[in-house]
Structures are given as structure tokens and as C-alpha cells.
mmCIF file of C-alpha atoms and ligand atoms in Angstrom:
data_model
loop_
_atom_site.group_PDB
_atom_site.id
_atom_site.type_symbol
_atom_site.label_atom_id
_atom_site.label_comp_id
_atom_site.label_asym_id
_atom_site.label_seq_id
_atom_site.Cartn_x
_atom_site.Cartn_y
_atom_site.Cartn_z
ATOM 1 C CA MET A 16 21.178 2.978 7.414
ATOM 2 C CA LYS A 17 18.835 0.906 5.184
ATOM 3 C CA VAL A 18 15.088 0.979 5.385
ATOM 4 C CA ALA A 19 12.549 -1.323 3.890
ATOM 5 C CA VAL A 20 8.917 -0.211 3.791
ATOM 6 C CA LEU A 21 5.798 -2.265 3.335
ATOM 7 C CA THR A 22 3.301 -0.325 1.614
ATOM 8 C CA GLY A 23 -0.030 0.060 -0.338
ATOM 9 C CA GLY A 24 -1.041 2.932 -2.596
ATOM 10 C CA VAL A 25 -2.382 6.285 -1.337
ATOM 11 C CA GLY A 26 -1.479 6.319 2.324
ATOM 12 C CA GLY A 27 1.712 4.429 1.768
ATOM 13 C CA ALA A 28 2.855 6.689 -1.078
ATOM 14 C CA ARG A 29 2.232 9.865 1.005
ATOM 15 C CA PHE A 30 4.400 8.256 3.724
ATOM 16 C CA LEU A 31 7.136 7.189 1.412
ATOM 17 C CA ARG A 32 7.481 10.810 0.155
ATOM 18 C CA GLY A 33 8.198 11.826 3.795
ATOM 19 C CA ILE A 34 10.700 8.983 4.173
ATOM 20 C CA VAL A 35 12.736 9.801 1.003
ATOM 21 C CA ASP A 36 12.706 13.388 2.321
ATOM 22 C CA ALA A 37 14.047 12.449 5.650
ATOM 23 C CA VAL A 38 16.779 9.939 4.537
ATOM 24 C CA ASP A 39 18.928 9.243 1.484
ATOM 25 C CA PRO A 40 16.325 7.835 -0.996
ATOM 26 C CA ALA A 41 19.018 5.323 -2.232
ATOM 27 C CA THR A 42 18.865 3.592 1.108
ATOM 28 C CA VAL A 43 15.050 3.089 0.807
ATOM 29 C CA THR A 44 13.195 -0.001 -0.603
ATOM 30 C CA ALA A 45 9.436 -0.005 -0.919
ATOM 31 C CA ILE A 46 7.869 -3.493 -0.985
ATOM 32 C CA VAL A 47 4.521 -2.828 -2.660
ATOM 33 C CA ASN A 48 1.142 -4.520 -2.616
ATOM 34 C CA VAL A 49 0.144 -6.188 -5.903
ATOM 35 C CA GLY A 50 -3.148 -7.760 -4.699
ATOM 36 C CA ASP A 51 -5.123 -4.969 -6.302
ATOM 37 C CA ASP A 52 -3.586 -5.499 -9.808
ATOM 38 C CA LEU A 53 -5.956 -6.069 -12.524
ATOM 39 C CA GLU A 54 -6.322 -6.327 -16.287
ATOM 40 C CA VAL A 55 -8.515 -3.592 -17.812
ATOM 41 C CA LEU A 56 -8.991 -2.816 -21.524
ATOM 42 C CA GLY A 57 -6.372 -5.546 -22.198
ATOM 43 C CA LEU A 58 -3.865 -3.587 -20.101
ATOM 44 C CA SER A 59 -1.916 -4.796 -16.952
ATOM 45 C CA VAL A 60 -2.555 -2.062 -14.271
ATOM 46 C CA SER A 61 -0.765 -2.108 -10.890
ATOM 47 C CA PRO A 62 -2.463 0.693 -8.965
ATOM 48 C CA ASP A 63 -0.278 0.584 -5.796
ATOM 49 C CA LEU A 64 2.962 0.239 -7.599
ATOM 50 C CA ASP A 65 1.953 3.235 -9.771
ATOM 51 C CA SER A 66 0.775 5.394 -6.757
ATOM 52 C CA VAL A 67 4.207 4.772 -5.275
ATOM 53 C CA LEU A 68 6.076 5.240 -8.510
ATOM 54 C CA TYR A 69 4.225 8.566 -9.319
ATOM 55 C CA ALA A 70 4.521 9.856 -5.709
ATOM 56 C CA LEU A 71 8.339 9.272 -5.638
ATOM 57 C CA ALA A 72 8.803 10.617 -9.138
ATOM 58 C CA GLY A 73 7.011 13.783 -8.155
ATOM 59 C CA LEU A 74 4.268 13.118 -10.795
ATOM 60 C CA GLY A 75 1.382 12.141 -8.474
ATOM 61 C CA ASP A 76 -1.859 14.088 -8.067
ATOM 62 C CA ASP A 77 -1.749 15.269 -4.514
ATOM 63 C CA GLU A 78 -5.464 16.179 -4.338
ATOM 64 C CA ARG A 79 -6.810 12.823 -5.608
ATOM 65 C CA GLY A 80 -4.054 10.788 -3.936
ATOM 66 C CA TRP A 81 -3.745 8.384 -6.875
ATOM 67 C CA GLY A 82 -2.966 8.760 -10.647
ATOM 68 C CA ARG A 83 -0.926 11.539 -12.379
ATOM 69 C CA ALA A 84 -1.070 15.234 -11.776
ATOM 70 C CA ASP A 85 -2.129 17.268 -14.799
ATOM 71 C CA GLU A 86 -4.203 14.507 -16.132
ATOM 72 C CA THR A 87 -6.650 14.382 -18.991
ATOM 73 C CA TRP A 88 -9.212 11.775 -19.692
ATOM 74 C CA ASN A 89 -9.776 11.824 -23.489
ATOM 75 C CA ALA A 90 -8.970 8.124 -23.956
ATOM 76 C CA LEU A 91 -11.453 6.906 -21.310
ATOM 77 C CA ALA A 92 -14.125 9.261 -22.642
ATOM 78 C CA THR A 93 -13.652 7.702 -26.093
ATOM 79 C CA VAL A 94 -13.773 4.254 -24.644
ATOM 80 C CA GLU A 95 -16.974 5.054 -22.917
ATOM 81 C CA SER A 96 -18.576 6.688 -25.917
ATOM 82 C CA LEU A 97 -17.710 3.465 -27.843
ATOM 83 C CA GLY A 98 -19.389 1.218 -25.351
ATOM 84 C CA GLY A 99 -16.003 -0.003 -23.808
ATOM 85 C CA GLU A 100 -15.308 -0.786 -20.328
ATOM 86 C CA SER A 101 -14.950 2.480 -18.413
ATOM 87 C CA TRP A 102 -15.618 1.714 -14.835
ATOM 88 C CA PHE A 103 -11.838 1.782 -13.789
ATOM 89 C CA ARG A 104 -10.590 5.426 -14.038
ATOM 90 C CA LEU A 105 -7.508 5.644 -16.140
ATOM 91 C CA GLY A 106 -6.178 8.963 -17.358
ATOM 92 C CA ASP A 107 -4.387 9.667 -20.673
ATOM 93 C CA ARG A 108 -0.928 10.017 -19.150
ATOM 94 C CA ASP A 109 -1.522 6.963 -16.853
ATOM 95 C CA LEU A 110 -2.540 4.885 -19.851
ATOM 96 C CA GLY A 111 0.753 5.605 -21.417
ATOM 97 C CA LEU A 112 2.605 3.855 -18.633
ATOM 98 C CA HIS A 113 0.095 0.982 -18.662
ATOM 99 C CA ILE A 114 0.750 0.418 -22.320
ATOM 100 C CA VAL A 115 4.481 0.287 -21.844
ATOM 101 C CA ARG A 116 4.232 -2.078 -18.895
ATOM 102 C CA THR A 117 1.736 -4.330 -20.690
ATOM 103 C CA GLN A 118 3.964 -4.696 -23.712
ATOM 104 C CA ALA A 119 6.977 -5.396 -21.517
ATOM 105 C CA LEU A 120 5.149 -8.047 -19.572
ATOM 106 C CA SER A 121 3.743 -9.573 -22.723
ATOM 107 C CA GLU A 122 7.372 -9.907 -23.948
ATOM 108 C CA GLY A 123 8.158 -11.916 -20.844
ATOM 109 C CA ALA A 124 9.707 -9.358 -18.522
ATOM 110 C CA PRO A 125 8.855 -9.905 -14.869
ATOM 111 C CA LEU A 126 6.981 -7.119 -13.128
ATOM 112 C CA SER A 127 9.842 -6.300 -10.787
ATOM 113 C CA THR A 128 12.073 -5.656 -13.979
ATOM 114 C CA VAL A 129 9.484 -3.580 -15.663
ATOM 115 C CA THR A 130 8.951 -1.607 -12.406
ATOM 116 C CA ALA A 131 12.676 -1.013 -11.959
ATOM 117 C CA ARG A 132 13.043 0.214 -15.604
ATOM 118 C CA LEU A 133 10.148 2.681 -15.211
ATOM 119 C CA ALA A 134 11.470 3.901 -11.818
ATOM 120 C CA ALA A 135 14.850 4.522 -13.454
ATOM 121 C CA VAL A 136 13.488 6.374 -16.418
ATOM 122 C CA LEU A 137 11.414 8.504 -14.012
ATOM 123 C CA GLY A 138 14.471 9.285 -11.959
ATOM 124 C CA VAL A 139 13.383 7.440 -8.767
ATOM 125 C CA GLU A 140 16.209 6.686 -6.577
ATOM 126 C CA ALA A 141 14.470 4.495 -4.026
ATOM 127 C CA ALA A 142 14.034 0.828 -4.939
ATOM 128 C CA ILE A 143 10.287 -0.043 -5.781
ATOM 129 C CA LEU A 144 9.701 -3.771 -5.634
ATOM 130 C CA PRO A 145 6.363 -5.613 -6.140
ATOM 131 C CA ALA A 146 5.880 -7.995 -3.281
ATOM 132 C CA THR A 147 5.944 -10.823 -5.866
ATOM 133 C CA ASP A 148 6.287 -11.249 -9.553
ATOM 134 C CA GLU A 149 3.626 -13.888 -9.466
ATOM 135 C CA GLU A 150 -0.083 -13.365 -9.878
ATOM 136 C CA LEU A 151 -1.515 -12.752 -6.342
ATOM 137 C CA ARG A 152 -5.065 -11.356 -6.360
ATOM 138 C CA THR A 153 -7.137 -10.068 -3.375
ATOM 139 C CA TRP A 154 -10.711 -11.243 -3.214
ATOM 140 C CA LEU A 155 -13.484 -10.084 -0.748
ATOM 141 C CA ASP A 156 -16.073 -12.334 0.593
ATOM 142 C CA THR A 157 -18.896 -10.036 1.551
ATOM 143 C CA THR A 158 -22.468 -10.250 2.707
ATOM 144 C CA ASN A 159 -23.420 -9.687 -1.007
ATOM 145 C CA GLY A 160 -21.054 -12.254 -2.532
ATOM 146 C CA SER A 161 -17.420 -12.592 -3.447
ATOM 147 C CA PHE A 162 -15.661 -9.928 -5.569
ATOM 148 C CA PRO A 163 -12.183 -9.313 -7.020
ATOM 149 C CA PHE A 164 -10.658 -6.309 -5.134
ATOM 150 C CA GLN A 165 -11.129 -3.564 -7.714
ATOM 151 C CA GLU A 166 -14.799 -4.578 -8.430
ATOM 152 C CA TRP A 167 -15.495 -4.355 -4.714
ATOM 153 C CA PHE A 168 -13.377 -1.220 -4.048
ATOM 154 C CA VAL A 169 -14.176 0.832 -7.266
ATOM 155 C CA ALA A 170 -17.147 -0.606 -9.014
ATOM 156 C CA ARG A 171 -19.124 -1.290 -5.708
ATOM 157 C CA ALA A 172 -17.488 1.615 -3.848
ATOM 158 C CA HIS A 173 -16.447 -0.731 -0.960
ATOM 159 C CA ARG A 174 -19.867 -0.748 0.452
ATOM 160 C CA ASP A 175 -20.455 -4.505 0.905
ATOM 161 C CA PRO A 176 -19.495 -5.470 4.370
ATOM 162 C CA VAL A 177 -16.513 -7.766 4.345
ATOM 163 C CA ASP A 178 -16.521 -11.116 6.193
ATOM 164 C CA ARG A 179 -13.244 -12.280 4.778
ATOM 165 C CA VAL A 180 -10.205 -11.336 2.621
ATOM 166 C CA ARG A 181 -8.469 -13.943 0.513
ATOM 167 C CA PHE A 182 -5.332 -13.754 -1.504
ATOM 168 C CA GLU A 183 -5.629 -16.044 -4.556
ATOM 169 C CA GLY A 184 -2.224 -17.336 -5.543
ATOM 170 C CA ALA A 185 -0.496 -16.296 -2.369
ATOM 171 C CA THR A 186 0.367 -19.747 -0.951
ATOM 172 C CA ASP A 187 2.750 -20.514 -3.739
ATOM 173 C CA ALA A 188 3.898 -16.993 -4.547
ATOM 174 C CA GLN A 189 7.585 -16.254 -4.036
ATOM 175 C CA PRO A 190 8.870 -12.902 -3.050
ATOM 176 C CA ALA A 191 10.078 -10.723 -6.040
ATOM 177 C CA PRO A 192 13.839 -10.609 -6.485
ATOM 178 C CA GLY A 193 15.330 -8.206 -3.967
ATOM 179 C CA VAL A 194 12.501 -8.316 -1.515
ATOM 180 C CA LEU A 195 14.071 -10.774 1.028
ATOM 181 C CA ASP A 196 17.454 -9.109 0.607
ATOM 182 C CA ALA A 197 16.016 -5.862 1.351
ATOM 183 C CA LEU A 198 14.311 -7.303 4.553
ATOM 184 C CA HIS A 199 17.529 -8.972 5.617
ATOM 185 C CA GLU A 200 19.760 -6.011 4.937
ATOM 186 C CA ALA A 201 17.377 -3.478 6.502
ATOM 187 C CA ASP A 202 18.372 -1.721 9.769
ATOM 188 C CA LEU A 203 14.727 -0.793 10.189
ATOM 189 C CA ILE A 204 11.471 -2.210 8.714
ATOM 190 C CA LEU A 205 8.458 0.080 8.396
ATOM 191 C CA VAL A 206 4.846 -0.647 7.675
ATOM 192 C CA ALA A 207 3.246 2.411 6.001
ATOM 193 C CA PRO A 208 -0.102 3.803 7.160
ATOM 194 C CA SER A 209 -1.868 1.666 4.714
ATOM 195 C CA ASN A 210 -4.952 -0.582 4.922
ATOM 196 C CA PRO A 211 -3.879 -3.592 7.030
ATOM 197 C CA PHE A 212 -6.292 -5.942 5.339
ATOM 198 C CA VAL A 213 -6.164 -5.111 1.599
ATOM 199 C CA SER A 214 -2.791 -3.340 1.198
ATOM 200 C CA ILE A 215 -0.416 -4.916 3.787
ATOM 201 C CA GLY A 216 -2.305 -8.160 4.022
ATOM 202 C CA PRO A 217 -1.510 -9.274 0.561
ATOM 203 C CA ILE A 218 2.210 -8.607 1.143
ATOM 204 C CA LEU A 219 2.172 -10.722 4.370
ATOM 205 C CA ALA A 220 0.316 -13.414 2.613
ATOM 206 C CA VAL A 221 3.557 -14.309 0.772
ATOM 207 C CA GLU A 222 4.812 -16.845 3.239
ATOM 208 C CA ARG A 223 8.479 -16.024 2.840
ATOM 209 C CA ILE A 224 7.921 -12.339 3.459
ATOM 210 C CA ARG A 225 5.813 -13.034 6.615
ATOM 211 C CA SER A 226 8.521 -15.453 7.965
ATOM 212 C CA ALA A 227 11.320 -12.815 7.163
ATOM 213 C CA LEU A 228 9.330 -10.395 9.372
ATOM 214 C CA GLU A 229 8.680 -12.966 12.058
ATOM 215 C CA ARG A 230 12.403 -13.772 12.218
ATOM 216 C CA ARG A 231 13.624 -10.132 11.933
ATOM 217 C CA ARG A 232 16.612 -9.053 13.954
ATOM 218 C CA VAL A 233 15.840 -5.395 13.539
ATOM 219 C CA PRO A 234 12.852 -3.332 14.783
ATOM 220 C CA CYS A 235 9.611 -3.180 12.756
ATOM 221 C CA VAL A 236 7.570 -0.040 13.174
ATOM 222 C CA ALA A 237 4.070 0.417 11.742
ATOM 223 C CA VAL A 238 2.168 3.725 11.358
ATOM 224 C CA SER A 239 -1.562 3.386 12.005
ATOM 225 C CA PRO A 240 -3.855 4.520 9.128
ATOM 226 C CA LEU A 241 -6.520 5.562 11.563
ATOM 227 C CA ILE A 242 -6.902 8.947 13.174
ATOM 228 C CA GLY A 243 -9.373 9.271 16.042
ATOM 229 C CA GLY A 244 -10.411 5.677 15.195
ATOM 230 C CA LEU A 245 -11.462 6.638 11.652
ATOM 231 C CA ALA A 246 -9.711 6.269 8.328
ATOM 232 C CA VAL A 247 -8.509 9.317 6.611
ATOM 233 C CA LYS A 248 -9.921 7.792 3.435
ATOM 234 C CA GLY A 249 -11.350 4.338 2.458
ATOM 235 C CA PRO A 250 -12.624 1.317 4.349
ATOM 236 C CA ALA A 251 -9.953 0.611 6.884
ATOM 237 C CA ALA A 252 -12.038 1.639 9.952
ATOM 238 C CA ARG A 253 -15.172 -0.345 8.816
ATOM 239 C CA MET A 254 -12.994 -3.421 8.164
ATOM 240 C CA LEU A 255 -11.358 -3.164 11.543
ATOM 241 C CA GLN A 256 -14.609 -2.887 13.301
ATOM 242 C CA ARG A 257 -16.088 -5.902 11.451
ATOM 243 C CA LEU A 258 -13.069 -8.184 11.181
ATOM 244 C CA GLN A 259 -11.054 -7.282 14.272
ATOM 245 C CA GLY A 260 -13.767 -6.168 16.590
ATOM 246 C CA GLY A 261 -12.849 -2.516 17.028
ATOM 247 C CA THR A 262 -10.859 0.456 15.867
ATOM 248 C CA THR A 263 -8.458 1.218 18.695
ATOM 249 C CA ALA A 264 -4.747 1.189 18.409
ATOM 250 C CA THR A 265 -4.646 -2.400 19.917
ATOM 251 C CA HIS A 266 -7.069 -3.497 17.076
ATOM 252 C CA VAL A 267 -4.689 -1.968 14.473
ATOM 253 C CA ALA A 268 -1.592 -3.666 16.049
ATOM 254 C CA SER A 269 -3.468 -7.000 16.295
ATOM 255 C CA CYS A 270 -3.449 -7.078 12.442
ATOM 256 C CA TYR A 271 0.416 -7.295 12.691
ATOM 257 C CA SER A 272 0.606 -9.566 15.640
ATOM 258 C CA GLY A 273 4.164 -10.859 16.212
ATOM 259 C CA LEU A 274 5.459 -8.727 13.398
ATOM 260 C CA ILE A 275 5.781 -5.197 14.818
ATOM 261 C CA ASP A 276 7.646 -3.698 17.834
ATOM 262 C CA ALA A 277 6.026 -0.270 17.844
ATOM 263 C CA LEU A 278 2.992 1.412 16.451
ATOM 264 C CA VAL A 279 2.960 5.127 15.747
ATOM 265 C CA ILE A 280 -0.561 6.409 16.426
ATOM 266 C CA ASP A 281 -2.228 9.851 16.329
ATOM 267 C CA GLU A 282 -2.563 12.238 19.161
ATOM 268 C CA LYS A 283 -6.384 11.818 18.818
ATOM 269 C CA ASP A 284 -5.820 8.115 19.886
ATOM 270 C CA ALA A 285 -3.443 8.824 22.729
ATOM 271 C CA ALA A 286 -5.931 7.288 25.156
ATOM 272 C CA ASP A 287 -5.209 3.855 23.499
ATOM 273 C CA ALA A 288 -1.455 4.050 24.235
ATOM 274 C CA ASP A 289 -1.523 2.203 27.679
ATOM 275 C CA ALA A 290 -3.581 -0.718 26.398
ATOM 276 C CA LEU A 291 -1.436 -0.979 23.350
ATOM 277 C CA SER A 292 1.688 -0.992 25.536
ATOM 278 C CA SER A 293 0.383 -3.866 27.733
ATOM 279 C CA THR A 294 0.254 -5.995 24.530
ATOM 280 C CA GLY A 295 4.012 -5.501 24.195
ATOM 281 C CA VAL A 296 3.743 -3.092 21.295
ATOM 282 C CA ARG A 297 5.464 0.310 22.058
ATOM 283 C CA PRO A 298 3.020 3.220 21.328
ATOM 284 C CA VAL A 299 4.518 6.309 19.775
ATOM 285 C CA VAL A 300 2.132 9.156 19.810
ATOM 286 C CA THR A 301 2.278 12.061 17.332
ATOM 287 C CA ASN A 302 0.239 14.020 14.796
ATOM 288 C CA THR A 303 0.055 11.473 11.862
ATOM 289 C CA LEU A 304 -2.082 13.524 9.433
ATOM 290 C CA MET A 305 0.114 13.983 6.261
ATOM 291 C CA ARG A 306 -1.428 17.207 5.088
ATOM 292 C CA ASP A 307 1.678 18.690 3.420
ATOM 293 C CA ALA A 308 5.437 18.029 2.806
ATOM 294 C CA ALA A 309 6.423 19.151 6.266
ATOM 295 C CA ALA A 310 3.813 16.927 8.010
ATOM 296 C CA ARG A 311 4.938 13.902 5.761
ATOM 297 C CA ARG A 312 8.526 14.383 6.686
ATOM 298 C CA ARG A 313 7.944 14.917 10.361
ATOM 299 C CA LEU A 314 5.828 11.624 10.524
ATOM 300 C CA ALA A 315 8.545 9.792 8.627
ATOM 301 C CA GLU A 316 11.143 11.147 11.115
ATOM 302 C CA VAL A 317 9.055 9.996 14.117
ATOM 303 C CA ALA A 318 8.644 6.434 12.523
ATOM 304 C CA LEU A 319 12.427 6.313 11.799
ATOM 305 C CA ASP A 320 13.136 7.312 15.360
ATOM 306 C CA ALA A 321 10.453 5.301 17.092
ATOM 307 C CA VAL A 322 12.580 2.568 18.494
ATOM 308 C CA ALA A 323 14.813 5.235 20.144
ATOM 309 C CA PHE A 324 11.686 6.521 22.018
ATOM 310 C CA ALA A 325 11.921 3.771 24.550
HETATM 311 P P1 GDP B 426 -4.666 2.348 -1.211
HETATM 312 O O1 GDP B 426 -3.815 1.194 -1.676
HETATM 313 O O2 GDP B 426 -4.581 3.508 -2.230
HETATM 314 O O3 GDP B 426 -5.967 2.087 -0.663
HETATM 315 O O4 GDP B 426 -3.784 3.064 -0.072
HETATM 316 P P2 GDP B 426 -3.170 2.585 1.250
HETATM 317 O O5 GDP B 426 -3.765 1.333 1.814
HETATM 318 O O6 GDP B 426 -1.690 2.673 1.258
HETATM 319 O O7 GDP B 426 -3.664 3.719 2.186
HETATM 320 C C1 GDP B 426 -5.035 3.889 2.605
HETATM 321 C C2 GDP B 426 -4.947 4.232 3.991
HETATM 322 O O8 GDP B 426 -4.146 5.338 4.113
HETATM 323 C C3 GDP B 426 -6.261 4.646 4.549
HETATM 324 O O9 GDP B 426 -6.685 3.646 5.642
HETATM 325 C C4 GDP B 426 -6.216 6.042 5.278
HETATM 326 O O10 GDP B 426 -6.707 6.079 6.569
HETATM 327 C C5 GDP B 426 -4.630 6.106 5.316
HETATM 328 N N1 GDP B 426 -4.165 7.486 5.187
HETATM 329 C C6 GDP B 426 -4.247 8.328 4.186
HETATM 330 N N2 GDP B 426 -3.807 9.544 4.526
HETATM 331 C C7 GDP B 426 -3.214 9.484 5.782
HETATM 332 C C8 GDP B 426 -2.631 10.398 6.643
HETATM 333 O O11 GDP B 426 -2.306 11.522 6.300
HETATM 334 N N3 GDP B 426 -2.265 9.900 7.839
HETATM 335 C C9 GDP B 426 -2.532 8.604 8.249
HETATM 336 N N4 GDP B 426 -2.310 8.235 9.540
HETATM 337 N N5 GDP B 426 -3.139 7.684 7.344
HETATM 338 C C10 GDP B 426 -3.500 8.095 6.250
HETATM 339 CA CA1 CA B 427 -4.366 -0.336 -3.071
#
């Protein structure tokens, strides 16, 4: 059985760890958001690809949910003391990877090739693919102006209420090599419990990825990033309220209209199940909080089995 997983960073990476624990990692392909990517200090940084890479390589910081475990911050402290750009948190070990990636990209290697090389060196068996090799950038139109993703998310702490999410470069972006094959060959497509607007949205903004999902012949199962109508972390609930009109399971599913067959929701949202069901999306109710390895694996198993729950 082959599985393709659409994913963002923190929530997605946690879920992917459960997936590769539950099935043979070699049968798993992660299709990862690149709308958050940025250039900082002259380096090409791909935060969601790195969260997934570090998580699957066993190098991630569990507590923080992003970056590497055992991290130190000497380079950034030096940057700051020299008056350099220091708003985007980059640890010393993390910086090493960005340097290697930036050099490879500047020599002309596509992001997908660079990512595959890094994954191989780090012993990751699952395939990690950027949604696209082309430049696709998420922008937020807010009540206080328009901002590139990281400026809104990190520098402004995602406080500005969002009226619209835009994906610069998405219209012409082609899926990275391997993405469409993974979707076509998959026996099951999963959407990780990632932010629907700014993590999964940019992936679906690539037209040929969206149409591959629309025309899928296999089930697609999403996992809600909300528990009790609230995000575990980040702006997902606030965005759902403002952009989708509410935070129930049906509101989450409406972000994936026509694209999913089932939505895994938390026990705390069990009251939403009937309404969701009446929209044609099968609700699967379970504990979705991934607090440890056992919980991650259990959630992965429920998502993998969701279509058999009819
Ligand atoms: P980002 O790219 O780093 O912002 O990460 P994602 O978009 O992949 O994940 C962010 C989402 O993960 C948030 O909306 C969280 O609510 C969700 N999330 C984090 N941990 C958990 C968890 O244990 N269970 C569930 N259901 N969602 C989670
Ligand atoms: Ca992200």
C-alpha cells in the first residue's frame, strides 16, 4: 500500500512521524508546503520541508515543534550583535543545512533534488517532495496591510486579522517531479492536521495538484488541526472563524470541498459529526492530540483505516 500525505510543518511533521511508525516508511510520500519559504541572511530557508525532514530523521525538537533538537544559537546572537537581520530564528545546526541547500540551489539544483539529497544523507526512507520547485509564496491581506507569510507569522506574531490568503506564483507553478506520480500511485491520500489556509492551501493552489485530487480514484482522508474548535497551536481557528465563518468540523471540511472523503475529528468535536456527515464527508471521531509517539501512531492508524470505518 502506498500513501501520499499533503503536509505543512509542525502539525504535519508530528502526524508523519506517526505514519512512518504505522506503515513501511518507503511506501510514504510527503508532499510539502513551500509557500512559507523565504530568503533570510542570503540563505534559502524552507521551514516546512525542514520540519518534515528533521522530524522524519529523528532530529527535530519535540518541545518547540520546529528546528533541531540540541540546538545552539551562537550564529544568530552574533548576527544580532552586528546589527544583522535576526527576527527569523535560525539555530546553528539548522543554519548548516540552509548553507548546504543555498549553495546547491545557487549551482542550479532544483529544490526537489536538494531535498532528496538531504533526506538520503539523513537516512530518511520516506520520500519528501516540495509541492513545486518553482517560487510559490504565500501572502496575507490583513486589516493592517499585505504581508509575506513569515513577516505576518513570525515578525508580526500572526496578530493581524486575515481577509485573504494569496499564493504568488501559484497559477503557473508545476508540481515538483514525483508529486503527480505519488498522487496517482497512492492507494490512500492523506491531508495532515496542518493549517488549511497557509499550509495545505499553497499546495492545493498548484492547479495540477488540485485537479489530481479532484479526479482521484482512491480515498482522501484529512485530519482536523482543531481540537474542541481550537488550534493546538497557531492561527488556524482564528482564520477559520474569519474566513470560513466558524470552527466546526464542517467548517474545516469546507476548506477541502470536493477533495476529501473523510475527516478525522477529535472526541471533543464529536457533536459536529452528524452535521459533517450530512455534507457527504464521513466523520471519524478519535483522540487527535499527538502528545507522544503512541498517540501519533494511534492517530495515524485511525487515519489510515478511516475509509474502512464505514
Ligand atoms: P506549520 O507549517 O508549522 O504552521 O504547521 P502545520 O500547518 O503543519 O501545523 C499547524 C497545525 O497543527 C495547527 O493548526 C495545530 O492546531 C495543528 N496541530 C499541532 N499539533 C496537533 C495535534 O497534536 N493534534 C491535532 N489534531 N492538530 C495539531
Ligand atoms: Ca508552515
